[in-house]
mmCIF file of C-alpha atoms in Angstrom:
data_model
loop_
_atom_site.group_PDB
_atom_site.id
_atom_site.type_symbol
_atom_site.label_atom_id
_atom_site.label_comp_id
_atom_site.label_asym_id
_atom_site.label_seq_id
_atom_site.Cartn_x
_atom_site.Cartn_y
_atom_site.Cartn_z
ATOM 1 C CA UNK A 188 4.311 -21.182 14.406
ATOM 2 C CA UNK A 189 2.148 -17.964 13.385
ATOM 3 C CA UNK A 190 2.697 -16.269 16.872
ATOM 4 C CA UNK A 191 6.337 -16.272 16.169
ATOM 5 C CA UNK A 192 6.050 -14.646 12.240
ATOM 6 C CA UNK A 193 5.951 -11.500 13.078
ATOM 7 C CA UNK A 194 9.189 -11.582 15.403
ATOM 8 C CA UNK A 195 10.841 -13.028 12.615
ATOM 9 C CA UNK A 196 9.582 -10.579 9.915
ATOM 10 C CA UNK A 197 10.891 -7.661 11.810
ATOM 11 C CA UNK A 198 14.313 -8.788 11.392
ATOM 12 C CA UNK A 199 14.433 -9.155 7.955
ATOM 13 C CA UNK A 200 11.999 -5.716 6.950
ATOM 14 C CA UNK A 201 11.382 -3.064 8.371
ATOM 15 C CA UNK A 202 7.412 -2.556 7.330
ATOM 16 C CA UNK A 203 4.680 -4.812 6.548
ATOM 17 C CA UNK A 204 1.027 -4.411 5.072
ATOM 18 C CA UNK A 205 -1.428 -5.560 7.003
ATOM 19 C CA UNK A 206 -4.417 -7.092 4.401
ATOM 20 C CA UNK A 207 -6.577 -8.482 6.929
ATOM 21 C CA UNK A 208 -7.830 -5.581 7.718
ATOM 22 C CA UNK A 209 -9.292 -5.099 4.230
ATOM 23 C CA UNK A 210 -11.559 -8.243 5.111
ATOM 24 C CA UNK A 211 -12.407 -7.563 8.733
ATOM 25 C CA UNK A 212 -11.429 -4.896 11.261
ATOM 26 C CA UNK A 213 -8.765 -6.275 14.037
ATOM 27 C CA UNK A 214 -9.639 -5.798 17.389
ATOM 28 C CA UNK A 215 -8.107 -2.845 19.708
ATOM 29 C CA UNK A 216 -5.924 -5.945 21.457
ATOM 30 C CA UNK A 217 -4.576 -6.967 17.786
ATOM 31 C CA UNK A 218 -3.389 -3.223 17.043
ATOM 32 C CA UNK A 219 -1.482 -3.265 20.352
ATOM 33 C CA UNK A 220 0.006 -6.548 20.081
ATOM 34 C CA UNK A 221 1.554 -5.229 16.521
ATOM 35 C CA UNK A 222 2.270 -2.476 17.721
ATOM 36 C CA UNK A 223 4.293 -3.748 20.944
ATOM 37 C CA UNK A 224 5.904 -6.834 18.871
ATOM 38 C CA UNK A 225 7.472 -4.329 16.505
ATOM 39 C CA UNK A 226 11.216 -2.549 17.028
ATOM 40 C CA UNK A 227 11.074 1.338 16.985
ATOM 41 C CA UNK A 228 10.911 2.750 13.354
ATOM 42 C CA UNK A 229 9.138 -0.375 11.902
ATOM 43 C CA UNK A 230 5.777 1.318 10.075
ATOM 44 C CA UNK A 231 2.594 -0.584 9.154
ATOM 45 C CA UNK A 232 0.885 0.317 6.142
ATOM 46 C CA UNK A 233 -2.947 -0.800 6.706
ATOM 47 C CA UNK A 234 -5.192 -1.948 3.968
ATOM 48 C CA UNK A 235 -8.697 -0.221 4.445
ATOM 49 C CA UNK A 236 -11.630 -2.207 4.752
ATOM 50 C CA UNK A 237 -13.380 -3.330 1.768
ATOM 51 C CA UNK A 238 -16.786 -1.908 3.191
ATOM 52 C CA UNK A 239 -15.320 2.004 2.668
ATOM 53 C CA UNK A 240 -13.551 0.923 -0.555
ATOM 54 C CA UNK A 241 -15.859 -2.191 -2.523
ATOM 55 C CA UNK A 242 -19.584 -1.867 -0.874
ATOM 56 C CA UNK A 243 -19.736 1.927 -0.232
ATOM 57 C CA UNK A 244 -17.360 3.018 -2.741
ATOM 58 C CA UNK A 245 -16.076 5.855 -1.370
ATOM 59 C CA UNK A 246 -19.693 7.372 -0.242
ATOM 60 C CA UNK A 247 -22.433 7.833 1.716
ATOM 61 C CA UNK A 248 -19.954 6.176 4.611
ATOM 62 C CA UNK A 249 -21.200 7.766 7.943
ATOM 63 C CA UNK A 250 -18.940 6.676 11.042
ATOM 64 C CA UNK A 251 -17.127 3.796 8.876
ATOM 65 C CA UNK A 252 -13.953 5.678 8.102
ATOM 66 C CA UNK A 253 -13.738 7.160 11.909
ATOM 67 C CA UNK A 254 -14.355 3.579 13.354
ATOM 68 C CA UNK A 255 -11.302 2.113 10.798
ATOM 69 C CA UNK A 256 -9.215 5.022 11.987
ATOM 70 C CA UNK A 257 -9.641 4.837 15.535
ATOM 71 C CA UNK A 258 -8.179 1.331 15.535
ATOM 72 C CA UNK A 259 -5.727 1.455 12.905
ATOM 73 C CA UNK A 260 -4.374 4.912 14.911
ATOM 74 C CA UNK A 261 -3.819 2.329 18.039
ATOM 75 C CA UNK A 262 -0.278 1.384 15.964
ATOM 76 C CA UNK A 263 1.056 5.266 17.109
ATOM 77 C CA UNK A 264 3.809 6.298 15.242
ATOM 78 C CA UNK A 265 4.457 2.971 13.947
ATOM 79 C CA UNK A 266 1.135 3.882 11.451
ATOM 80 C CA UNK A 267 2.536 4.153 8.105
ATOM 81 C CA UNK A 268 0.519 4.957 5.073
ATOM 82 C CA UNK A 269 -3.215 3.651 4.723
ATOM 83 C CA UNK A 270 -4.209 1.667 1.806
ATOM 84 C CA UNK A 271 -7.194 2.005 -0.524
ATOM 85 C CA UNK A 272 -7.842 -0.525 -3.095
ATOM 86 C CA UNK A 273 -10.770 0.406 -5.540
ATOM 87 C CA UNK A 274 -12.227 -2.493 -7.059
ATOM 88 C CA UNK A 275 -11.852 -3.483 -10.804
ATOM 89 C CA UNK A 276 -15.173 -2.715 -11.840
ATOM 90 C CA UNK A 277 -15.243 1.240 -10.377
ATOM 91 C CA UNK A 278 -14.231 3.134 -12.897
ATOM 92 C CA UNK A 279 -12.692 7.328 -12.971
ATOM 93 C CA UNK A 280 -15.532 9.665 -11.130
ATOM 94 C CA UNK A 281 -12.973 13.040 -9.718
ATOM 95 C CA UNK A 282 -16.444 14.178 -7.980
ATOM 96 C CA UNK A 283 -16.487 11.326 -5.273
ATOM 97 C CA UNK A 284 -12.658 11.341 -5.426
ATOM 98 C CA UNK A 285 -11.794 14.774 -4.781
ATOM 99 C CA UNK A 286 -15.540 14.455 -1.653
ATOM 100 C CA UNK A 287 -13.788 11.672 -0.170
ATOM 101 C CA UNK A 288 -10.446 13.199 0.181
ATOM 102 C CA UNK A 289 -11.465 16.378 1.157
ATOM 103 C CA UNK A 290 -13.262 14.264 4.592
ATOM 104 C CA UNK A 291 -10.369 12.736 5.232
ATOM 105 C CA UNK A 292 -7.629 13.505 8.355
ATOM 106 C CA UNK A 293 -4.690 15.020 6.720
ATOM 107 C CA UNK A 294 -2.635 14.003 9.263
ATOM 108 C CA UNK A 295 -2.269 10.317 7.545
ATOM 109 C CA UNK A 296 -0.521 9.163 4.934
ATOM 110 C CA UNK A 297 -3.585 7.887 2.103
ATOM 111 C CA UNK A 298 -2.863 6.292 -1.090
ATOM 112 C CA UNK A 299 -4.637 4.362 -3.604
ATOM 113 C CA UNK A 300 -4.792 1.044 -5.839
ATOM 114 C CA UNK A 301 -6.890 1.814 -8.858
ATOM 115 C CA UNK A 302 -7.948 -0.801 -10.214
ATOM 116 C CA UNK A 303 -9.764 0.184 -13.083
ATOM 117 C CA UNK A 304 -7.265 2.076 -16.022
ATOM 118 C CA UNK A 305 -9.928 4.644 -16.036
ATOM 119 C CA UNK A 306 -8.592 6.472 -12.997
ATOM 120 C CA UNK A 307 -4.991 6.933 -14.676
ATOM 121 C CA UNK A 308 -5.355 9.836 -15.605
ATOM 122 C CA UNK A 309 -3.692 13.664 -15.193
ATOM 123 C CA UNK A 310 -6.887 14.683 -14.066
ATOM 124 C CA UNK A 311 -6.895 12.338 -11.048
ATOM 125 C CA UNK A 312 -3.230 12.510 -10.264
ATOM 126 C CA UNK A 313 -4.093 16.446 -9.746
ATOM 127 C CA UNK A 314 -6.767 15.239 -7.215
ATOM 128 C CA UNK A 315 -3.920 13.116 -5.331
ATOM 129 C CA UNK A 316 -1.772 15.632 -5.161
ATOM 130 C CA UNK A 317 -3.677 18.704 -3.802
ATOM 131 C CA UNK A 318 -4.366 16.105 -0.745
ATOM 132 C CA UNK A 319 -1.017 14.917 -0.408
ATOM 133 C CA UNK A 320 -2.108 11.678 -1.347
ATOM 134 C CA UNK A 321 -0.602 8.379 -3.122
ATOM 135 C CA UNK A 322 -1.233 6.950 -6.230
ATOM 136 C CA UNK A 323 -0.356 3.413 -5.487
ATOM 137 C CA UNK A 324 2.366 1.641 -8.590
ATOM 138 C CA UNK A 325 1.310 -1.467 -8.662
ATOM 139 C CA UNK A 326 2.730 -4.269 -11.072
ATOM 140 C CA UNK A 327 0.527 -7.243 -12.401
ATOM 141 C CA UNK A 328 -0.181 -9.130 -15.228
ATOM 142 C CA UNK A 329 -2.231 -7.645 -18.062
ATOM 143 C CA UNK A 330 -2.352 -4.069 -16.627
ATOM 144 C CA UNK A 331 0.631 -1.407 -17.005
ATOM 145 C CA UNK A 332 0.234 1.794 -13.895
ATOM 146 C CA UNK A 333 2.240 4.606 -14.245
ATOM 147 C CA UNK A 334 5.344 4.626 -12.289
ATOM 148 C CA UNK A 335 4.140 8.174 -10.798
ATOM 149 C CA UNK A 336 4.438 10.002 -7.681
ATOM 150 C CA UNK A 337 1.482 12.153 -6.420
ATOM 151 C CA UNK A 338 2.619 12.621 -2.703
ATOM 152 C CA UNK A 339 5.441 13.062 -0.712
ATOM 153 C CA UNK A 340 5.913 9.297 -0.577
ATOM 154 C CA UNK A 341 6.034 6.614 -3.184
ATOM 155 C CA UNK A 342 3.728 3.100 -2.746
ATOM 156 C CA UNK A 343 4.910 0.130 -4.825
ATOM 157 C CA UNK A 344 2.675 -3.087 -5.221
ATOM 158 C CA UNK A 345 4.411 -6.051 -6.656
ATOM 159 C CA UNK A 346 1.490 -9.050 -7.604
ATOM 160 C CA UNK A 347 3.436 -10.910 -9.718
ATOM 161 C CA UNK A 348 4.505 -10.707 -13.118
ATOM 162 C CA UNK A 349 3.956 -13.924 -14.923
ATOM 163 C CA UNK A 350 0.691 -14.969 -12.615
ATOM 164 C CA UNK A 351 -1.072 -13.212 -10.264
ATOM 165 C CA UNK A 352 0.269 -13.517 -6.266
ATOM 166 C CA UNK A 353 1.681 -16.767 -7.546
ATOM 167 C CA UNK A 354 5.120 -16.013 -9.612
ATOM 168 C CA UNK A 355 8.704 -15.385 -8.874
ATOM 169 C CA UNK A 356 10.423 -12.278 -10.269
ATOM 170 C CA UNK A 357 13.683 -12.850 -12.055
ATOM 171 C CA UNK A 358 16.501 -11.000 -10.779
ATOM 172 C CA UNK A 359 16.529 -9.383 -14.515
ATOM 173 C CA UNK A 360 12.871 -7.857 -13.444
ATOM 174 C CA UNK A 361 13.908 -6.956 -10.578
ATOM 175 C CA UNK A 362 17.050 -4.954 -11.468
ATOM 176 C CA UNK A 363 15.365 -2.947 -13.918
ATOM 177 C CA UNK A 364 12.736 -1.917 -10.873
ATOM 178 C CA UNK A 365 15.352 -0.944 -8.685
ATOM 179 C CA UNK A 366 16.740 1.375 -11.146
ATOM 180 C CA UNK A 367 13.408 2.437 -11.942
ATOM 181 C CA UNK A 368 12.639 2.691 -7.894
ATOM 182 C CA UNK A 369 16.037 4.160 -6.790
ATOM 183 C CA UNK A 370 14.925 7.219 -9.662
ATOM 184 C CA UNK A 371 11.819 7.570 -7.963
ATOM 185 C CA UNK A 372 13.126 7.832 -4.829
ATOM 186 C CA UNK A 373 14.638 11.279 -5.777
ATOM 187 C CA UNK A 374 11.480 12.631 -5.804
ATOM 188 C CA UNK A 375 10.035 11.886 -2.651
ATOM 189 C CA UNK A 376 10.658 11.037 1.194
ATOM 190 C CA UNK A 377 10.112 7.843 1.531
ATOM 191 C CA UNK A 378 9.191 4.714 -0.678
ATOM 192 C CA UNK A 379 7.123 1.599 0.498
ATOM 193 C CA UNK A 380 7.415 -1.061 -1.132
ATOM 194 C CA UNK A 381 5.135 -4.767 -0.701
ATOM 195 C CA UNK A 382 5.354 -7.977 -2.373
ATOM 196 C CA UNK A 383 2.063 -9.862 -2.496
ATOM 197 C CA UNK A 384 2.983 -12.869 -4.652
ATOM 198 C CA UNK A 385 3.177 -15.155 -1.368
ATOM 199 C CA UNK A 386 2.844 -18.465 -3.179
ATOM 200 C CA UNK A 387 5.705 -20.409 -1.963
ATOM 201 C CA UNK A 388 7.286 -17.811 0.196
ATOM 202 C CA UNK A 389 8.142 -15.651 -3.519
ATOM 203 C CA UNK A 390 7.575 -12.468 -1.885
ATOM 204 C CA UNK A 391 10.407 -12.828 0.915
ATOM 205 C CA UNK A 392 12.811 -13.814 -1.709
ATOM 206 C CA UNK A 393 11.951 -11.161 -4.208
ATOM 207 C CA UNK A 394 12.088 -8.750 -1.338
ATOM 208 C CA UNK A 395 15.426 -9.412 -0.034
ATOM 209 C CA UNK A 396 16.304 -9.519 -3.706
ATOM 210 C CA UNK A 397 15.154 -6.396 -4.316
ATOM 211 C CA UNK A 398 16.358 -4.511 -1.322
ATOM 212 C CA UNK A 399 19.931 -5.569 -2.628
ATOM 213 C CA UNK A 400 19.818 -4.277 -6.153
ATOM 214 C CA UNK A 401 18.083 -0.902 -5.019
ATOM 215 C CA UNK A 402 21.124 -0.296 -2.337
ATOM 216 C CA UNK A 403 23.433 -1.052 -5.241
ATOM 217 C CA UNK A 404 21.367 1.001 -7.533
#
C-alpha cells in the first residue's frame, strides 16, 4: 500500500526527491509526516514549485519563494538540497539568474535543471558558483549536460537513456557513470543522485545497480 512506501524506501536509500511538490505545495502535516517516517541522516531533496520556476520564471515572485520555504524547512535537518527545474522553452538570461540568487537564503542547498542548452554556459556556471549553488547533471535522451560541479555538492538526474522516464540502464551505462560519478565525487562533499525513469520500477533497480558499481568504483 502507498502508506507503507516510504518505510520501505528508507531501507533501501538513504534520500529521496520529492516531485510533488513541483505540482502543488504539501501541507505543514505532509512535511512532518516525512519528516518523522524517515531514520536520522536520511535528506530530502525538494522539487520547487512550478509557479517560482515555469509561470513566474524566476521573477516578479513576491511571498512565493518564502511560502515554499517555510514548508519545505518543516523537514529540519533532514532538508537536503532544493530543486529548480527551468522549463525547456526559457532560455540563458545571467540578469534574472544572478537577481534570483542573490534573494535567496544561503543557508540552503539550491541547484538547478536547465532545460534549455542555452544556460550551459561558463558564464552561468560563474553565476552558480559565487552562490554556492548547483548546476544539476542530468542525463536524457537527445540532450548532453556537462558533467560539472558548481557547488560544494554534486546533483545527478538520471531520465532515461533510450526513452524518457521509461527505459532501463544497462549495467554497461551504468558502470561508465559510476566511474564518471566516483571522479566527481573528489571534488565535492556530497553527491545526490535520483533516478526518475519509474516505468516498471527501472529506477529502484538502476539505483541499487548503481550504488554497487560506484562503491566498487
Amino acid at each position: 500500500p502507498k502508506s507503507k512506501w516510504l518505510q520501505f524506501y528508507v531501507k533501501q536509500f538513504n534520500t529521496v526527491e520529492l516531485n510533488n511538490s513541483f505540482y502543488h505545495l504539501p501541507s505543514e502535516k505532509a512535511f512532518a509526516t516525512w519528516r518523522e517516517s524517515a531514520p536520522e541522516n536520511f535528506v530530502f531533496a525538494v522539487k520547487v514549485s512550478r509557479f517560482i520556476t515555469h509561470i513566474k520564471r524566476l521573477k516578479n515572485l513576491g511571498s512565493a519563494v518564502e511560502n515554499f520555504l517555510s514548508r519545505a524547512r518543516l523537514l529540519q535537518d533532514k532538508l537536503g538540497p532544493l530543486l529548480y527545474q527551468l522549463p525547456p522553452n526559457m532560455k540563458r538570461n545571467a540578469e534574472v539568474l544572478g537577481s534570483f540568487l542573490s534573494s535567496l537564503p544561503q543557508k540552503y542547498q539550491h541547484v538547478f535543471e536547465f532545460r534549455h542548452e542555452s544556460w550551459l554556459d561558463d558564464s552561468i556556471f560563474h553565476i552558480l558558483q559565487q552562490y554556492n549553488a548547483g548546476l544539476c547533471v542530468f542525463d536524457m535522451p537527445g540532450f548532453t549536460c556537462p558533467l560539472v560541479a558548481t557547488s560544494d555538492f554534486a546533483y545527478i538526474r538520471f531520465h532515461g537513456s533510450a526513452s524518457l522516464y521509461s527505459s532501463c540502464y544497462s549495467n554497461e551505462e551504468l558502470s561508465q557513470w559510476a566511474q564518471k560519478i566516483a571522479r566527481l565525487g573528489e571534488k565535492v562533499k556530497a553527491v545526490y543522485i535520483y533516478f526518475n525513469n519509474d516505468a516498471e520500477a527501472f529506477a529502484v533497480k538502476n539505483a541499487l545497480t548503481l550504488t554497487k558499481f560506484i562503491s566498487i568504483a
